[in-house]
Amino acid sequence: MSKRIVVVGSINMDLVYEVPSIVKEGQTIQTTDHHLFFGGKGSNQAMTAAQLGADVAFVGSVGEDGYGQQAIFNLEGQHVDTTYIHQQGLTGQAIIQLSHTAENSILLYPGANFNVTPAQIDEASDVIERSDMLLLQLEIPLPAIERAIDIAYASNTQIFLNPAPSQPLSDDMLMKIDYLTPNCTELESLSGIPFDEDNLSEACEILINKGVGCVIVTLGKKGSYYFTRNGQQGYLSSNKMRPVDTTGAGDAFSGALAVALLNGAELEEAIHYASDVAGYVVTQKGAQPEIPSSYRYLAHQL
């Protein structure tokens, strides 16, 4: 029986503009191509987990517009339960510059994502309580995220937070998190220590001492570093891929890691698997590419 993941988070439409280089202040450049993709960190995570075989439910908001209905259909196409998605206002959008070197710059319009309230989370309390894991990011209002965490914590549902976009988080929130996956910038913000690979363990230990169960720091091309509550730590390399679009890399990593952990994989094995999935995703355009069925098969062999 598939493990149940409930994703509480954002849904966007991604307007992607391919550019020779990321535009600078005061500069005007012409784009070389334009694409419209489904996005939002929450939606990206949900689509990854669903494609890898998890039973996924989603809690969030889209607009009362064409984009909103398309986004719901997209999730339902991977059998994601959309019962708890509200439609109000305008669907969130991400304006993404994608350079020829696969670097990106993102401008977010939150739209309906910022209409998610603690009351809406309460409406979904049953599905949070019945899930094996709550998967979160920070693209919806913090009070809604805090409410979801409180419900999950009280019902012993594992809590997995990708703390992006970076913002301050309370110690009360952090002490309830089982898995935290910051990148370098987010780790610096949360720990208060300027990022340096030589002090990774010190920065992670600060978060562990606040109650986080396990910190997995994503280091881009260099792989990842993990530090657990029981003192386990280490670097893990990632496969060298030629990236095409890195927009959804972190979300694919989080979604795949959540699936692997729930399938019973040991931590290092789960991180390697998540890195492989993210490595494939960055070779495709868009944040929610179709993931080959071989990765789903591998997820069930962990």
Coordinates of C-alpha atoms in Angstrom, one line a residue:
M1 CA 0.0 0.0 0.0
S2 CA 1.4 3.4 -1.0
K3 CA 2.4 5.8 1.8
R4 CA 0.2 8.9 2.1
I5 CA 1.8 12.4 1.7
V6 CA -0.1 15.6 2.1
V7 CA 1.4 18.7 0.6
V8 CA 0.4 22.0 1.9
G9 CA 1.8 24.8 -0.3
S10 CA 1.8 26.8 -3.4
I11 CA 0.5 26.4 -7.0
N12 CA 1.7 28.7 -9.8
M13 CA 1.9 29.0 -13.5
D14 CA 5.5 29.5 -14.6
L15 CA 6.1 32.0 -17.4
V16 CA 9.5 31.1 -18.6
Y17 CA 11.6 33.4 -20.7
E18 CA 14.9 32.0 -22.2
V19 CA 17.6 34.7 -22.2
P20 CA 21.2 34.9 -23.2
S21 CA 22.0 36.0 -19.6
I22 CA 20.1 37.1 -16.5
V23 CA 19.0 40.7 -17.0
K24 CA 20.8 43.4 -15.0
E25 CA 19.4 46.6 -13.5
G26 CA 18.5 49.1 -16.2
Q27 CA 19.1 46.5 -19.0
T28 CA 16.7 45.5 -21.7
I29 CA 17.3 42.3 -23.6
Q30 CA 15.3 40.2 -26.0
T31 CA 14.2 36.7 -25.1
T32 CA 15.1 33.8 -27.4
D33 CA 12.1 31.6 -26.4
H34 CA 9.0 31.5 -24.1
H35 CA 7.3 28.7 -22.3
L36 CA 4.3 28.2 -20.0
F37 CA 4.7 25.5 -17.4
F38 CA 2.9 24.4 -14.3
G39 CA 4.8 25.3 -11.1
G40 CA 4.8 26.5 -7.5
K41 CA 7.0 24.7 -5.0
G42 CA 4.2 22.8 -3.5
S43 CA 2.8 21.6 -6.8
N44 CA 6.3 20.6 -8.0
Q45 CA 6.8 18.5 -4.9
A46 CA 3.4 16.9 -5.1
M47 CA 3.8 16.0 -8.8
T48 CA 7.2 14.5 -8.1
A49 CA 5.9 12.4 -5.2
A50 CA 2.9 11.3 -7.1
Q51 CA 4.9 10.2 -10.2
L52 CA 7.1 8.2 -7.9
G53 CA 4.2 6.2 -6.5
A54 CA 3.1 8.0 -3.4
D55 CA -0.6 8.6 -2.5
V56 CA -0.7 12.4 -2.5
A57 CA -3.2 15.0 -1.3
F58 CA -2.9 18.7 -1.8
V59 CA -4.0 21.7 0.3
G60 CA -3.7 25.1 -1.2
S61 CA -5.4 27.7 -3.4
V62 CA -5.6 28.7 -7.1
G63 CA -7.4 31.5 -8.8
E64 CA -10.9 31.5 -10.2
D65 CA -9.4 31.7 -13.7
G66 CA -8.3 29.5 -16.5
Y67 CA -4.8 29.0 -15.0
G68 CA -6.4 27.8 -11.8
Q69 CA -8.6 25.1 -13.5
Q70 CA -5.6 24.0 -15.6
A71 CA -3.4 23.6 -12.5
I72 CA -6.1 21.5 -10.8
F73 CA -6.5 19.3 -13.9
N74 CA -2.7 18.9 -14.0
L75 CA -2.5 17.6 -10.5
E76 CA -5.5 15.3 -11.0
G77 CA -3.7 13.9 -14.0
Q78 CA -1.2 12.3 -11.6
H79 CA -4.1 11.2 -9.3
V80 CA -3.3 13.9 -6.7
D81 CA -6.4 14.5 -4.4
T82 CA -7.4 18.1 -5.0
T83 CA -10.4 18.1 -2.6
Y84 CA -8.8 20.7 -0.4
I85 CA -7.7 23.2 -3.1
H86 CA -9.8 26.4 -2.9
Q87 CA -10.4 28.7 -5.9
Q88 CA -10.3 32.4 -5.1
G89 CA -8.7 35.5 -6.7
L90 CA -6.0 35.0 -9.3
T91 CA -3.6 32.1 -9.7
G92 CA -0.1 32.7 -8.6
Q93 CA 2.5 33.2 -11.2
A94 CA 6.3 33.0 -11.5
I95 CA 8.2 35.0 -14.0
I96 CA 11.3 33.1 -14.7
Q97 CA 14.4 34.1 -16.6
L98 CA 16.3 31.0 -17.8
S99 CA 19.8 31.6 -19.1
H100 CA 21.7 29.6 -21.7
T101 CA 23.9 28.2 -18.8
A102 CA 20.7 26.9 -17.1
E103 CA 20.8 29.5 -14.3
N104 CA 17.6 31.2 -13.4
S105 CA 16.1 34.3 -11.8
I106 CA 12.5 34.2 -10.5
L107 CA 9.9 36.9 -9.8
L108 CA 6.9 35.6 -7.8
Y109 CA 3.4 36.9 -7.8
P110 CA 1.7 35.0 -5.0
G111 CA -1.9 35.5 -6.1
A112 CA -4.2 33.0 -4.5
N113 CA -1.4 31.3 -2.6
F114 CA -1.5 34.2 -0.1
N115 CA -5.2 33.5 0.5
V116 CA -4.4 30.2 2.3
T117 CA -5.5 30.7 5.9
P118 CA -5.3 28.6 9.1
A119 CA -9.1 28.1 8.8
Q120 CA -8.5 26.4 5.4
I121 CA -5.9 24.2 7.0
D122 CA -8.4 23.3 9.7
E123 CA -10.8 22.1 7.0
A124 CA -8.1 19.7 5.9
S125 CA -7.1 18.5 9.4
D126 CA -8.4 15.0 8.8
V127 CA -6.2 14.4 5.8
I128 CA -3.2 15.8 7.6
E129 CA -3.9 13.5 10.6
R130 CA -4.2 10.4 8.4
S131 CA -1.1 11.1 6.3
D132 CA 2.3 9.5 6.9
M133 CA 4.1 12.8 6.1
L134 CA 3.3 16.5 5.8
L135 CA 5.4 18.1 3.0
L136 CA 5.8 21.9 3.2
Q137 CA 7.6 24.9 1.7
L138 CA 7.3 28.7 2.5
E139 CA 5.3 30.1 -0.5
I140 CA 2.1 30.5 1.4
P141 CA 1.4 32.6 4.6
L142 CA 3.3 31.5 7.7
P143 CA 0.2 31.3 9.9
A144 CA -1.2 28.6 7.6
I145 CA 2.1 26.7 7.7
E146 CA 2.3 26.9 11.4
R147 CA -1.3 25.5 11.8
A148 CA -0.5 22.6 9.5
I149 CA 2.6 21.8 11.5
D150 CA 0.7 21.9 14.8
I151 CA -2.0 19.5 13.4
A152 CA 0.7 17.1 12.1
Y153 CA 2.8 17.3 15.2
A154 CA -0.2 16.5 17.4
S155 CA -1.1 13.4 15.3
N156 CA 2.5 12.1 14.9
T157 CA 2.5 12.8 11.2
Q158 CA 6.2 13.2 10.1
I159 CA 6.9 16.8 9.1
F160 CA 9.2 17.7 6.2
L161 CA 10.0 21.3 5.5
N162 CA 11.9 22.8 2.5
P163 CA 12.5 26.3 4.0
A164 CA 12.2 28.3 0.7
P165 CA 11.9 31.1 0.0
S166 CA 14.1 32.0 2.9
Q167 CA 12.5 33.7 5.9
P168 CA 12.9 33.7 9.7
L169 CA 11.3 30.7 11.5
S170 CA 10.5 30.4 15.2
D171 CA 12.2 28.0 17.5
D172 CA 8.7 26.6 18.3
M173 CA 8.3 25.7 14.6
L174 CA 11.7 24.3 14.1
M175 CA 11.5 21.9 17.1
K176 CA 8.6 20.1 15.4
I177 CA 10.4 19.5 12.1
D178 CA 11.6 16.0 11.3
Y179 CA 13.4 16.8 8.1
L180 CA 14.7 20.2 7.0
T181 CA 16.2 20.7 3.5
P182 CA 17.8 24.2 3.2
N183 CA 20.1 25.3 0.5
C184 CA 23.2 27.3 1.4
T185 CA 21.4 30.7 1.6
E186 CA 18.6 29.3 3.7
L187 CA 21.0 27.5 6.1
E188 CA 22.8 30.8 6.7
S189 CA 19.5 32.6 7.4
L190 CA 18.2 29.9 9.8
S191 CA 21.5 29.3 11.7
G192 CA 22.7 32.9 11.8
I193 CA 26.2 31.7 10.6
P194 CA 27.7 33.0 7.3
F195 CA 27.8 30.1 5.0
D196 CA 31.1 28.3 4.6
E197 CA 31.6 24.6 3.8
D198 CA 34.1 24.5 6.7
N199 CA 31.3 25.3 9.2
L200 CA 28.5 23.3 7.8
S201 CA 28.4 21.0 10.8
E202 CA 28.3 24.0 13.2
A203 CA 25.4 25.6 11.3
C204 CA 23.5 22.3 11.2
E205 CA 24.1 21.6 14.9
I206 CA 22.5 24.9 15.8
L207 CA 19.3 23.7 14.1
I208 CA 19.5 20.3 15.6
N209 CA 19.8 21.9 19.0
K210 CA 16.6 23.7 18.3
G211 CA 14.9 20.3 17.9
V212 CA 15.1 19.6 14.1
G213 CA 15.4 15.8 13.6
C214 CA 17.6 15.9 10.5
V215 CA 19.1 18.7 8.3
I216 CA 19.9 17.9 4.7
V217 CA 21.7 20.8 3.0
T218 CA 21.5 20.9 -0.8
L219 CA 24.8 22.1 -2.3
G220 CA 23.9 22.2 -6.0
K221 CA 26.5 20.5 -8.2
K222 CA 28.5 19.5 -5.1
G223 CA 25.7 17.2 -3.8
S224 CA 24.5 17.5 -0.2
Y225 CA 25.5 17.3 3.4
Y226 CA 23.4 15.8 6.2
F227 CA 23.4 16.1 10.0
T228 CA 21.1 14.1 12.2
R229 CA 19.9 14.3 15.8
N230 CA 21.9 11.3 16.8
G231 CA 25.1 12.8 15.4
Q232 CA 25.4 11.1 12.0
Q233 CA 26.8 13.5 9.4
G234 CA 28.4 13.3 6.0
Y235 CA 28.8 14.6 2.4
L236 CA 27.2 12.8 -0.5
S237 CA 28.1 13.6 -4.0
S238 CA 25.6 13.9 -6.9
N239 CA 25.7 12.6 -10.4
K240 CA 27.2 15.1 -12.9
M241 CA 24.4 16.1 -15.3
R242 CA 24.3 18.7 -18.0
P243 CA 21.5 21.0 -16.7
V244 CA 18.9 22.5 -19.0
D245 CA 16.6 24.1 -16.4
T246 CA 17.4 24.1 -12.6
T247 CA 14.1 25.7 -11.6
G248 CA 12.5 22.7 -10.0
A249 CA 15.6 20.9 -8.8
G250 CA 15.1 21.5 -5.1
D251 CA 11.4 20.6 -5.2
A252 CA 12.1 17.4 -7.1
F253 CA 14.8 16.5 -4.5
S254 CA 12.3 17.1 -1.6
G255 CA 9.5 15.2 -3.2
A256 CA 11.7 12.2 -4.1
L257 CA 13.4 12.2 -0.7
A258 CA 10.0 12.2 1.1
V259 CA 9.0 9.1 -1.0
A260 CA 12.2 7.3 -0.4
L261 CA 12.1 7.9 3.4
L262 CA 8.5 6.7 3.6
N263 CA 9.4 3.6 1.6
G264 CA 11.9 2.7 4.4
A265 CA 15.2 3.7 2.7
E266 CA 18.1 4.5 5.0
L267 CA 19.0 8.2 5.0
E268 CA 22.0 8.1 2.7
E269 CA 20.2 5.8 0.3
A270 CA 17.2 8.1 0.2
I271 CA 19.5 11.2 -0.4
H272 CA 21.2 9.4 -3.3
Y273 CA 17.9 8.5 -4.8
A274 CA 16.5 12.0 -4.4
S275 CA 19.7 13.4 -6.0
D276 CA 19.3 11.1 -9.0
V277 CA 15.7 12.2 -9.5
A278 CA 16.6 15.9 -9.2
G279 CA 19.5 15.2 -11.6
Y280 CA 17.1 13.9 -14.2
V281 CA 14.6 16.8 -13.7
V282 CA 17.2 19.5 -14.4
T283 CA 17.9 17.9 -17.8
Q284 CA 14.4 18.8 -18.8
K285 CA 12.6 22.1 -19.4
G286 CA 10.0 23.1 -16.8
A287 CA 9.7 22.3 -13.1
Q288 CA 7.3 19.4 -13.5
P289 CA 8.6 17.2 -16.3
E290 CA 7.4 13.6 -16.8
I291 CA 9.7 11.4 -14.7
P292 CA 10.6 8.0 -16.3
S293 CA 8.8 5.0 -14.8
S294 CA 12.2 3.5 -13.9
Y295 CA 12.5 6.0 -11.0
R296 CA 9.1 4.9 -9.7
Y297 CA 10.2 1.2 -9.9
L298 CA 13.4 2.1 -8.0
A299 CA 11.4 3.9 -5.3
H300 CA 9.6 0.6 -4.5
Q301 CA 12.9 -1.2 -4.3
L302 CA 14.4 1.0 -1.6

